[in-house]
Amino acid sequence: MSDSTEQDVTERLPPEDVFSILGNETRIDIIQALWQAENTPVSFSELQDRAAVADSGQFNYHLGKLVGTFVQRDEEGYGLTYAGRRIIGAILDGTYTKRVEIDPFEIGTSCSACGSSLEASYENDQFVVCCPNCTEAVLRFAFPPGVLDGRPRKEFAETASRWIRAQLSFTVNGVCPNCAGAITHSITRDPEYHNREIGLEYDCERCQHHATATVGLHLSYHPAVIALYDDHGIDLNEEFLQSYVYNVDQYTTVRSNNPLRISVTVSLLGDELELIVDEDLNVVERYRK
């Protein structure tokens, strides 16, 4: 058995060929009809009726173009492949089909610099938390507009909190949330984000996805930080926005440069946790006070 980490690729289709398959309204109708079948295999004739295509020859032609990439077929009938479900996901999340704007609204937490109520807004496909007094964006994150469907405005901040927390988890753990490629991180002394003494940059080796963060934000996924909040009855996954802007990156300092040691202190309701990390963001020391 080979020790190589390379995987065998049985077939690789050019991107232009794959996406050209979707450039037809009938084919999109077929994909949506299979999705509406709710995971139940659909026969040829039933699928034709569901897709509302009168000409059997035309229907068979367009269905044939989808089979193998977006549609699978077995003895029970037709269904969607993983790629087909991803197309449905792209349609429903609104990334390519919707444009939504939401005016600023308070999210129930305050600016750590001036004490003003922080506000959240949504425009240009980005969820932004900003202090209206400092005019500084505390958090900016790409967010698909379809997440807002069926949810009242009062739940928007909670939904955004869960979405951002989940997406950042991929990045922090080295997986690109855009293409599932490998993410690498680097420490910068001139961070673009949050004007901290030291910050982080994440870059995907495959699709060039780029993100910036603070060391404290990265460490908010460390078990010790999660446990600190849990001890005070706070679930970081549920209250990420409020917890992050208050406490997760209150104090970040460089303890030494050679070797590099960075200290982050998290303060919460009179309780303090200090984590010291190395150049690879491994926690080498920790103290709870």
PDB file of N, CA and C in Angstrom, residues 108-119 130-132 245-246:
ATOM      1  N   GLY A 108     -27.755  44.512  21.122  1.00  0.00           N
ATOM      2  CA  GLY A 108     -27.802  44.229  22.554  1.00  0.00           C
ATOM      3  C   GLY A 108     -26.456  44.115  23.227  1.00  0.00           C
ATOM      4  N   THR A 109     -25.441  44.731  22.660  1.00  0.00           N
ATOM      5  CA  THR A 109     -24.126  44.739  23.295  1.00  0.00           C
ATOM      6  C   THR A 109     -23.449  46.069  22.990  1.00  0.00           C
ATOM      7  N   SER A 110     -22.390  46.378  23.725  1.00  0.00           N
ATOM      8  CA  SER A 110     -21.786  47.706  23.659  1.00  0.00           C
ATOM      9  C   SER A 110     -20.373  47.682  23.113  1.00  0.00           C
ATOM     10  N   CYS A 111     -19.957  48.809  22.580  1.00  0.00           N
ATOM     11  CA  CYS A 111     -18.597  48.981  22.077  1.00  0.00           C
ATOM     12  C   CYS A 111     -17.621  48.988  23.251  1.00  0.00           C
ATOM     13  N   SER A 112     -16.578  48.186  23.166  1.00  0.00           N
ATOM     14  CA  SER A 112     -15.604  48.110  24.259  1.00  0.00           C
ATOM     15  C   SER A 112     -14.771  49.375  24.361  1.00  0.00           C
ATOM     16  N   ALA A 113     -14.769  50.204  23.298  1.00  0.00           N
ATOM     17  CA  ALA A 113     -13.957  51.422  23.301  1.00  0.00           C
ATOM     18  C   ALA A 113     -14.697  52.615  23.893  1.00  0.00           C
ATOM     19  N   CYS A 114     -16.000  52.771  23.528  1.00  0.00           N
ATOM     20  CA  CYS A 114     -16.709  53.977  23.959  1.00  0.00           C
ATOM     21  C   CYS A 114     -18.005  53.694  24.705  1.00  0.00           C
ATOM     22  N   GLY A 115     -18.451  52.462  24.723  1.00  0.00           N
ATOM     23  CA  GLY A 115     -19.660  52.110  25.452  1.00  0.00           C
ATOM     24  C   GLY A 115     -20.950  52.287  24.683  1.00  0.00           C
ATOM     25  N   SER A 116     -20.880  52.787  23.448  1.00  0.00           N
ATOM     26  CA  SER A 116     -22.090  52.955  22.641  1.00  0.00           C
ATOM     27  C   SER A 116     -22.667  51.600  22.245  1.00  0.00           C
ATOM     28  N   SER A 117     -23.954  51.589  21.967  1.00  0.00           N
ATOM     29  CA  SER A 117     -24.597  50.349  21.535  1.00  0.00           C
ATOM     30  C   SER A 117     -24.127  49.978  20.135  1.00  0.00           C
ATOM     31  N   LEU A 118     -23.654  48.771  19.984  1.00  0.00           N
ATOM     32  CA  LEU A 118     -23.219  48.310  18.670  1.00  0.00           C
ATOM     33  C   LEU A 118     -24.424  48.021  17.788  1.00  0.00           C
ATOM     34  N   GLU A 119     -24.229  48.236  16.493  1.00  0.00           N
ATOM     35  CA  GLU A 119     -25.292  48.014  15.529  1.00  0.00           C
ATOM     36  C   GLU A 119     -24.837  47.027  14.462  1.00  0.00           C
ATOM     37  N   CYS A 130     -20.934  47.257  13.746  1.00  0.00           N
ATOM     38  CA  CYS A 130     -20.195  48.525  13.745  1.00  0.00           C
ATOM     39  C   CYS A 130     -20.612  49.376  14.935  1.00  0.00           C
ATOM     40  N   CYS A 131     -19.676  50.189  15.427  1.00  0.00           N
ATOM     41  CA  CYS A 131     -19.990  51.184  16.446  1.00  0.00           C
ATOM     42  C   CYS A 131     -20.351  52.486  15.731  1.00  0.00           C
ATOM     43  N   PRO A 132     -21.565  53.006  15.901  1.00  0.00           N
ATOM     44  CA  PRO A 132     -21.951  54.238  15.211  1.00  0.00           C
ATOM     45  C   PRO A 132     -21.182  55.459  15.686  1.00  0.00           C
ATOM     46  N   VAL A 245     -17.424  40.385  21.022  1.00  0.00           N
ATOM     47  CA  VAL A 245     -17.135  41.811  21.079  1.00  0.00           C
ATOM     48  C   VAL A 245     -16.840  42.273  22.496  1.00  0.00           C
ATOM     49  N   TYR A 246     -17.305  41.547  23.485  1.00  0.00           N
ATOM     50  CA  TYR A 246     -17.015  41.932  24.858  1.00  0.00           C
ATOM     51  C   TYR A 246     -15.650  41.444  25.349  1.00  0.00           C
TER      52      TYR A 246
END
